[in-house]
């Protein structure tokens, strides 16, 4: 069955960096478009970044543009999010999610990894 | 930027029908998707492309979309339907947009 497993979350100081990973299994990862979506404690869902199946097309939310970098390794069935210059407002659970069709809906989600930015 | 507005909460008795609205400018021209999120869990897709259901989602979940409002309807509500629900669209200017979320309480 489809599985998305995030890792790499934790406590980091403001201005610090963190790299999240998402390991995919149970489907042909290279055929799928992927996104990172986050949810601050007690808040709603916020889309963060998108990468096409080949990695050639990438988008970011304005709130993370210039600080976060999305990437993928189709040979390793893995998605990544490099987060730099972290701020308190980046504190959230970060989910990776898949799309079979670009610019549509997220059919599978990981369980999420918590990122806490605090001094 | 494109904004999707949902009521903060909806309360419904077991066996009755819950309707959750999602308002957006000319949302009827977009494809709307709905997610269910229970406490401590990841969201789950319950309706996509306005009114289609993924496999495994009960027929009690249905959707519609017209004009400036999309609606998720949950028929014959059960205690297990208590959750937060989010609508979502893709907009060429705003990329992926989620609604503000609606907490459904089963009385």
PDB file of C-alpha atoms in Angstrom:
ATOM      1  CA  UNK A   1       0.000   0.000   0.000  1.00  0.00           C
ATOM      2  CA  UNK A   2       0.999   3.627  -0.443  1.00  0.00           C
ATOM      3  CA  UNK A   3       3.211   4.962   2.321  1.00  0.00           C
ATOM      4  CA  UNK A   4       4.763   8.363   2.840  1.00  0.00           C
ATOM      5  CA  UNK A   5       7.000   8.655   5.890  1.00  0.00           C
ATOM      6  CA  UNK A   6       8.441  11.996   6.924  1.00  0.00           C
ATOM      7  CA  UNK A   7      11.500  12.456   9.106  1.00  0.00           C
ATOM      8  CA  UNK A   8      13.951  15.133  10.139  1.00  0.00           C
ATOM      9  CA  UNK A   9      11.771  17.345  12.305  1.00  0.00           C
ATOM     10  CA  UNK A  10      12.864  18.660  15.671  1.00  0.00           C
ATOM     11  CA  UNK A  11      13.699  21.701  17.760  1.00  0.00           C
ATOM     12  CA  UNK A  12      15.825  24.391  16.123  1.00  0.00           C
ATOM     13  CA  UNK A  13      16.759  27.936  17.100  1.00  0.00           C
ATOM     14  CA  UNK A  14      15.574  30.941  15.081  1.00  0.00           C
ATOM     15  CA  UNK A  15      17.878  31.449  12.117  1.00  0.00           C
ATOM     16  CA  UNK A  16      18.803  27.776  12.084  1.00  0.00           C
ATOM     17  CA  UNK A  17      18.381  25.122   9.421  1.00  0.00           C
ATOM     18  CA  UNK A  18      16.701  21.745   9.128  1.00  0.00           C
ATOM     19  CA  UNK A  19      16.289  19.203   6.332  1.00  0.00           C
ATOM     20  CA  UNK A  20      13.104  17.178   6.118  1.00  0.00           C
ATOM     21  CA  UNK A  21      12.851  13.909   4.223  1.00  0.00           C
ATOM     22  CA  UNK A  22       9.878  11.946   2.945  1.00  0.00           C
ATOM     23  CA  UNK A  23      10.319   8.295   2.008  1.00  0.00           C
ATOM     24  CA  UNK A  24       7.772   6.946  -0.453  1.00  0.00           C
ATOM     25  CA  UNK A  25       6.742   3.355  -1.081  1.00  0.00           C
ATOM     26  CA  UNK A  26       3.882   1.376  -2.596  1.00  0.00           C
ATOM     27  CA  UNK A  27       3.601   3.430  -5.789  1.00  0.00           C
ATOM     28  CA  UNK A  28       5.716   4.607  -8.709  1.00  0.00           C
ATOM     29  CA  UNK A  29       7.199   7.684  -7.056  1.00  0.00           C
ATOM     30  CA  UNK A  30       8.684   9.062 -10.254  1.00  0.00           C
ATOM     31  CA  UNK A  31       5.204   9.364 -11.792  1.00  0.00           C
ATOM     32  CA  UNK A  32       3.852  11.529  -9.004  1.00  0.00           C
ATOM     33  CA  UNK A  33       3.939  15.223  -8.273  1.00  0.00           C
ATOM     34  CA  UNK A  34       4.782  16.053  -4.663  1.00  0.00           C
ATOM     35  CA  UNK A  35       4.191  18.859  -2.216  1.00  0.00           C
ATOM     36  CA  UNK A  36       5.018  19.881   1.319  1.00  0.00           C
ATOM     37  CA  UNK A  37       2.090  21.180   3.362  1.00  0.00           C
ATOM     38  CA  UNK A  38       2.298  22.453   6.925  1.00  0.00           C
ATOM     39  CA  UNK A  39      -0.043  23.013   9.838  1.00  0.00           C
ATOM     40  CA  UNK A  40       0.845  25.316  12.709  1.00  0.00           C
ATOM     41  CA  UNK A  41      -0.391  24.184  16.137  1.00  0.00           C
ATOM     42  CA  UNK A  42      -4.161  24.603  16.317  1.00  0.00           C
ATOM     43  CA  UNK A  43      -4.286  26.183  12.867  1.00  0.00           C
ATOM     44  CA  UNK A  44      -5.324  25.224   9.352  1.00  0.00           C
ATOM     45  CA  UNK A  45      -3.449  23.727   6.433  1.00  0.00           C
ATOM     46  CA  UNK A  46      -0.941  25.804   4.456  1.00  0.00           C
ATOM     47  CA  UNK A  47       0.676  24.645   1.215  1.00  0.00           C
ATOM     48  CA  UNK A  48       4.451  25.223   1.268  1.00  0.00           C
ATOM     49  CA  UNK A  49       6.074  23.914  -1.910  1.00  0.00           C
ATOM     50  CA  UNK A  50       5.508  21.788  -5.032  1.00  0.00           C
ATOM     51  CA  UNK A  51       7.814  19.783  -7.272  1.00  0.00           C
ATOM     52  CA  UNK A  52       6.888  18.098 -10.530  1.00  0.00           C
ATOM     53  CA  UNK A  53       7.453  14.405 -11.148  1.00  0.00           C
ATOM     54  CA  UNK A  54      10.759  15.027 -12.934  1.00  0.00           C
ATOM     55  CA  UNK A  55      11.823  17.833 -10.623  1.00  0.00           C
ATOM     56  CA  UNK A  56      11.895  20.354 -13.447  1.00  0.00           C
ATOM     57  CA  UNK A  57       9.085  22.556 -12.109  1.00  0.00           C
ATOM     58  CA  UNK A  58       9.105  23.962  -8.587  1.00  0.00           C
ATOM     59  CA  UNK A  59       6.859  26.435  -6.775  1.00  0.00           C
ATOM     60  CA  UNK A  60       6.975  27.958  -3.309  1.00  0.00           C
ATOM     61  CA  UNK A  61       4.541  29.819  -1.113  1.00  0.00           C
ATOM     62  CA  UNK A  62       5.529  33.450  -0.668  1.00  0.00           C
ATOM     63  CA  UNK A  63       6.009  32.828   3.059  1.00  0.00           C
ATOM     64  CA  UNK A  64       8.984  30.503   2.436  1.00  0.00           C
ATOM     65  CA  UNK A  65      10.362  31.716  -0.895  1.00  0.00           C
ATOM     66  CA  UNK A  66      14.110  32.286  -0.717  1.00  0.00           C
ATOM     67  CA  UNK A  67      14.460  30.292   2.515  1.00  0.00           C
ATOM     68  CA  UNK A  68      13.186  26.799   1.680  1.00  0.00           C
ATOM     69  CA  UNK A  69      14.330  24.473  -1.118  1.00  0.00           C
ATOM     70  CA  UNK A  70      12.377  21.444  -2.307  1.00  0.00           C
ATOM     71  CA  UNK A  71      14.068  18.572  -4.126  1.00  0.00           C
ATOM     72  CA  UNK A  72      13.549  14.915  -4.921  1.00  0.00           C
ATOM     73  CA  UNK A  73      15.590  11.817  -5.742  1.00  0.00           C
ATOM     74  CA  UNK A  74      13.484   9.473  -7.838  1.00  0.00           C
ATOM     75  CA  UNK A  75      16.130   6.747  -7.628  1.00  0.00           C
ATOM     76  CA  UNK A  76      15.749   6.772  -3.847  1.00  0.00           C
ATOM     77  CA  UNK A  77      11.966   7.359  -3.860  1.00  0.00           C
ATOM     78  CA  UNK A  78      12.531  10.361  -1.644  1.00  0.00           C
ATOM     79  CA  UNK A  79      11.386  13.963  -1.302  1.00  0.00           C
ATOM     80  CA  UNK A  80      13.248  16.632   0.632  1.00  0.00           C
ATOM     81  CA  UNK A  81      12.730  20.085   2.080  1.00  0.00           C
ATOM     82  CA  UNK A  82      15.771  22.129   3.057  1.00  0.00           C
ATOM     83  CA  UNK A  83      14.674  24.842   5.461  1.00  0.00           C
ATOM     84  CA  UNK A  84      17.039  27.737   6.187  1.00  0.00           C
ATOM     85  CA  UNK A  85      16.696  30.981   8.153  1.00  0.00           C
ATOM     86  CA  UNK A  86      13.929  29.441  10.206  1.00  0.00           C
ATOM     87  CA  UNK A  87      11.512  31.666  12.080  1.00  0.00           C
ATOM     88  CA  UNK A  88       9.141  31.089  14.967  1.00  0.00           C
ATOM     89  CA  UNK A  89       6.232  31.234  12.516  1.00  0.00           C
ATOM     90  CA  UNK A  90       7.633  28.199  10.682  1.00  0.00           C
ATOM     91  CA  UNK A  91       6.727  26.064  13.704  1.00  0.00           C
ATOM     92  CA  UNK A  92       4.318  23.444  12.392  1.00  0.00           C
ATOM     93  CA  UNK A  93       3.719  19.841  11.502  1.00  0.00           C
ATOM     94  CA  UNK A  94       5.071  19.331   8.001  1.00  0.00           C
ATOM     95  CA  UNK A  95       3.349  16.811   5.744  1.00  0.00           C
ATOM     96  CA  UNK A  96       4.489  15.469   2.414  1.00  0.00           C
ATOM     97  CA  UNK A  97       1.644  14.707   0.022  1.00  0.00           C
ATOM     98  CA  UNK A  98       1.304  13.248  -3.462  1.00  0.00           C
ATOM     99  CA  UNK A  99      -0.665  14.183  -6.545  1.00  0.00           C
ATOM    100  CA  UNK A 100      -1.354  11.839  -9.443  1.00  0.00           C
ATOM    101  CA  UNK A 101      -2.329  14.859 -11.516  1.00  0.00           C
ATOM    102  CA  UNK A 102      -0.551  18.217 -11.234  1.00  0.00           C
ATOM    103  CA  UNK A 103      -2.303  21.250  -9.839  1.00  0.00           C
ATOM    104  CA  UNK A 104      -5.158  19.183  -8.442  1.00  0.00           C
ATOM    105  CA  UNK A 105      -5.700  17.302  -5.179  1.00  0.00           C
ATOM    106  CA  UNK A 106      -3.501  15.494  -2.684  1.00  0.00           C
ATOM    107  CA  UNK A 107      -4.413  11.823  -2.718  1.00  0.00           C
ATOM    108  CA  UNK A 108      -1.922  10.518  -0.154  1.00  0.00           C
ATOM    109  CA  UNK A 109      -0.373  12.166   2.888  1.00  0.00           C
ATOM    110  CA  UNK A 110       2.381  11.210   5.296  1.00  0.00           C
ATOM    111  CA  UNK A 111       1.851  11.240   9.049  1.00  0.00           C
ATOM    112  CA  UNK A 112       3.789  14.482   9.423  1.00  0.00           C
ATOM    113  CA  UNK A 113       6.912  15.612  11.256  1.00  0.00           C
ATOM    114  CA  UNK A 114       6.941  18.410  13.831  1.00  0.00           C
ATOM    115  CA  UNK A 115       9.283  21.348  13.409  1.00  0.00           C
ATOM    116  CA  UNK A 116       9.618  23.671  16.391  1.00  0.00           C
ATOM    117  CA  UNK A 117      11.534  26.924  16.027  1.00  0.00           C
ATOM    118  CA  UNK A 118      12.305  28.373  19.431  1.00  0.00           C
ATOM    119  CA  UNK A 119      15.198  29.778  21.402  1.00  0.00           C
TER     120      UNK A 119
ATOM    121  CA  UNK B   1      -4.582  36.088  -3.559  1.00  0.00           C
ATOM    122  CA  UNK B   2      -7.471  33.656  -3.732  1.00  0.00           C
ATOM    123  CA  UNK B   3      -9.365  33.100  -0.470  1.00  0.00           C
ATOM    124  CA  UNK B   4     -11.613  30.212   0.554  1.00  0.00           C
ATOM    125  CA  UNK B   5     -13.984  30.845   3.453  1.00  0.00           C
ATOM    126  CA  UNK B   6     -15.595  28.122   5.566  1.00  0.00           C
ATOM    127  CA  UNK B   7     -17.798  28.345   8.653  1.00  0.00           C
ATOM    128  CA  UNK B   8     -15.716  27.658  11.780  1.00  0.00           C
ATOM    129  CA  UNK B   9     -18.101  25.031  13.069  1.00  0.00           C
ATOM    130  CA  UNK B  10     -21.101  22.904  12.166  1.00  0.00           C
ATOM    131  CA  UNK B  11     -23.078  20.837  14.653  1.00  0.00           C
ATOM    132  CA  UNK B  12     -25.305  17.953  13.657  1.00  0.00           C
ATOM    133  CA  UNK B  13     -27.215  15.159  15.368  1.00  0.00           C
ATOM    134  CA  UNK B  14     -26.435  11.545  14.507  1.00  0.00           C
ATOM    135  CA  UNK B  15     -28.384  10.365  11.491  1.00  0.00           C
ATOM    136  CA  UNK B  16     -28.945  13.874  10.203  1.00  0.00           C
ATOM    137  CA  UNK B  17     -27.255  15.700   7.320  1.00  0.00           C
ATOM    138  CA  UNK B  18     -24.281  18.034   7.683  1.00  0.00           C
ATOM    139  CA  UNK B  19     -23.544  20.625   5.017  1.00  0.00           C
ATOM    140  CA  UNK B  20     -20.208  22.413   4.980  1.00  0.00           C
ATOM    141  CA  UNK B  21     -19.797  25.382   2.672  1.00  0.00           C
ATOM    142  CA  UNK B  22     -16.680  26.740   1.020  1.00  0.00           C
ATOM    143  CA  UNK B  23     -16.958  30.214  -0.428  1.00  0.00           C
ATOM    144  CA  UNK B  24     -14.674  31.689  -3.045  1.00  0.00           C
ATOM    145  CA  UNK B  25     -14.874  34.117  -5.940  1.00  0.00           C
ATOM    146  CA  UNK B  26     -16.344  32.187  -8.891  1.00  0.00           C
ATOM    147  CA  UNK B  27     -15.341  28.926  -7.239  1.00  0.00           C
ATOM    148  CA  UNK B  28     -17.749  27.160  -9.583  1.00  0.00           C
ATOM    149  CA  UNK B  29     -15.141  27.537 -12.326  1.00  0.00           C
ATOM    150  CA  UNK B  30     -12.561  25.592 -10.311  1.00  0.00           C
ATOM    151  CA  UNK B  31     -12.225  21.995  -9.164  1.00  0.00           C
ATOM    152  CA  UNK B  32     -12.815  21.716  -5.429  1.00  0.00           C
ATOM    153  CA  UNK B  33     -11.422  19.011  -3.188  1.00  0.00           C
ATOM    154  CA  UNK B  34     -12.290  18.151   0.404  1.00  0.00           C
ATOM    155  CA  UNK B  35     -10.234  16.633   3.223  1.00  0.00           C
ATOM    156  CA  UNK B  36     -11.201  15.178   6.588  1.00  0.00           C
ATOM    157  CA  UNK B  37      -8.739  15.518   9.464  1.00  0.00           C
ATOM    158  CA  UNK B  38      -9.238  13.838  12.822  1.00  0.00           C
ATOM    159  CA  UNK B  39      -7.258  14.971  15.883  1.00  0.00           C
ATOM    160  CA  UNK B  40      -3.603  13.974  15.719  1.00  0.00           C
ATOM    161  CA  UNK B  41      -3.962  12.485  12.239  1.00  0.00           C
ATOM    162  CA  UNK B  42      -3.035  13.505   8.719  1.00  0.00           C
ATOM    163  CA  UNK B  43      -5.768  14.793   6.398  1.00  0.00           C
ATOM    164  CA  UNK B  44      -7.614  12.272   4.257  1.00  0.00           C
ATOM    165  CA  UNK B  45      -9.119  13.066   0.855  1.00  0.00           C
ATOM    166  CA  UNK B  46     -12.895  12.474   0.931  1.00  0.00           C
ATOM    167  CA  UNK B  47     -14.082  14.248  -2.230  1.00  0.00           C
ATOM    168  CA  UNK B  48     -12.143  15.391  -5.296  1.00  0.00           C
ATOM    169  CA  UNK B  49     -13.048  17.237  -8.483  1.00  0.00           C
ATOM    170  CA  UNK B  50     -16.165  18.705  -6.860  1.00  0.00           C
ATOM    171  CA  UNK B  51     -18.096  15.465  -6.417  1.00  0.00           C
ATOM    172  CA  UNK B  52     -15.980  12.346  -6.943  1.00  0.00           C
ATOM    173  CA  UNK B  53     -15.138  10.009  -4.083  1.00  0.00           C
ATOM    174  CA  UNK B  54     -11.851   8.117  -3.662  1.00  0.00           C
ATOM    175  CA  UNK B  55     -12.171   4.394  -3.188  1.00  0.00           C
ATOM    176  CA  UNK B  56     -13.034   3.514   0.382  1.00  0.00           C
ATOM    177  CA  UNK B  57     -14.909   6.714   1.118  1.00  0.00           C
ATOM    178  CA  UNK B  58     -18.587   6.065   1.983  1.00  0.00           C
ATOM    179  CA  UNK B  59     -21.310   7.238  -0.373  1.00  0.00           C
ATOM    180  CA  UNK B  60     -22.582   9.349   2.524  1.00  0.00           C
ATOM    181  CA  UNK B  61     -19.952  11.918   1.499  1.00  0.00           C
ATOM    182  CA  UNK B  62     -20.903  13.993  -1.516  1.00  0.00           C
ATOM    183  CA  UNK B  63     -19.977  17.332  -3.004  1.00  0.00           C
ATOM    184  CA  UNK B  64     -21.315  20.055  -5.246  1.00  0.00           C
ATOM    185  CA  UNK B  65     -19.952  23.286  -6.653  1.00  0.00           C
ATOM    186  CA  UNK B  66     -21.647  26.225  -8.330  1.00  0.00           C
ATOM    187  CA  UNK B  67     -21.324  29.984  -8.481  1.00  0.00           C
ATOM    188  CA  UNK B  68     -19.420  31.255  -5.455  1.00  0.00           C
ATOM    189  CA  UNK B  69     -20.025  28.281  -3.158  1.00  0.00           C
ATOM    190  CA  UNK B  70     -18.929  24.658  -2.978  1.00  0.00           C
ATOM    191  CA  UNK B  71     -20.591  22.307  -0.517  1.00  0.00           C
ATOM    192  CA  UNK B  72     -19.575  19.074   1.165  1.00  0.00           C
ATOM    193  CA  UNK B  73     -22.601  17.084   2.322  1.00  0.00           C
ATOM    194  CA  UNK B  74     -22.370  14.292   4.863  1.00  0.00           C
ATOM    195  CA  UNK B  75     -25.575  12.239   4.976  1.00  0.00           C
ATOM    196  CA  UNK B  76     -26.641  10.016   7.867  1.00  0.00           C
ATOM    197  CA  UNK B  77     -23.904  11.472  10.065  1.00  0.00           C
ATOM    198  CA  UNK B  78     -22.111   9.093  12.403  1.00  0.00           C
ATOM    199  CA  UNK B  79     -20.027   9.775  15.500  1.00  0.00           C
ATOM    200  CA  UNK B  80     -16.920   8.827  13.509  1.00  0.00           C
ATOM    201  CA  UNK B  81     -17.494  11.746  11.141  1.00  0.00           C
ATOM    202  CA  UNK B  82     -16.543  14.203  13.871  1.00  0.00           C
ATOM    203  CA  UNK B  83     -13.464  15.958  12.491  1.00  0.00           C
ATOM    204  CA  UNK B  84     -12.112  19.085  10.848  1.00  0.00           C
ATOM    205  CA  UNK B  85     -12.912  19.463   7.161  1.00  0.00           C
ATOM    206  CA  UNK B  86     -10.967  21.558   4.652  1.00  0.00           C
ATOM    207  CA  UNK B  87     -11.766  22.530   1.098  1.00  0.00           C
ATOM    208  CA  UNK B  88      -8.941  23.117  -1.386  1.00  0.00           C
ATOM    209  CA  UNK B  89      -8.492  24.427  -4.911  1.00  0.00           C
ATOM    210  CA  UNK B  90      -5.644  25.195  -7.240  1.00  0.00           C
ATOM    211  CA  UNK B  91      -5.520  28.769  -8.463  1.00  0.00           C
ATOM    212  CA  UNK B  92      -3.144  29.989 -11.155  1.00  0.00           C
ATOM    213  CA  UNK B  93      -2.248  33.074  -9.104  1.00  0.00           C
ATOM    214  CA  UNK B  94      -2.167  31.593  -5.628  1.00  0.00           C
ATOM    215  CA  UNK B  95      -1.146  27.981  -6.351  1.00  0.00           C
ATOM    216  CA  UNK B  96      -2.702  25.598  -3.813  1.00  0.00           C
ATOM    217  CA  UNK B  97      -5.259  27.203  -1.514  1.00  0.00           C
ATOM    218  CA  UNK B  98      -6.923  25.614   1.499  1.00  0.00           C
ATOM    219  CA  UNK B  99     -10.091  26.807   3.139  1.00  0.00           C
ATOM    220  CA  UNK B 100     -10.124  28.039   6.714  1.00  0.00           C
ATOM    221  CA  UNK B 101     -11.483  24.740   7.987  1.00  0.00           C
ATOM    222  CA  UNK B 102     -14.731  23.641   9.612  1.00  0.00           C
ATOM    223  CA  UNK B 103     -15.027  21.644  12.806  1.00  0.00           C
ATOM    224  CA  UNK B 104     -17.923  19.205  12.607  1.00  0.00           C
ATOM    225  CA  UNK B 105     -19.373  18.241  15.968  1.00  0.00           C
ATOM    226  CA  UNK B 106     -21.744  15.297  16.276  1.00  0.00           C
ATOM    227  CA  UNK B 107     -24.168  16.060  19.081  1.00  0.00           C
TER     228      UNK B 107
END
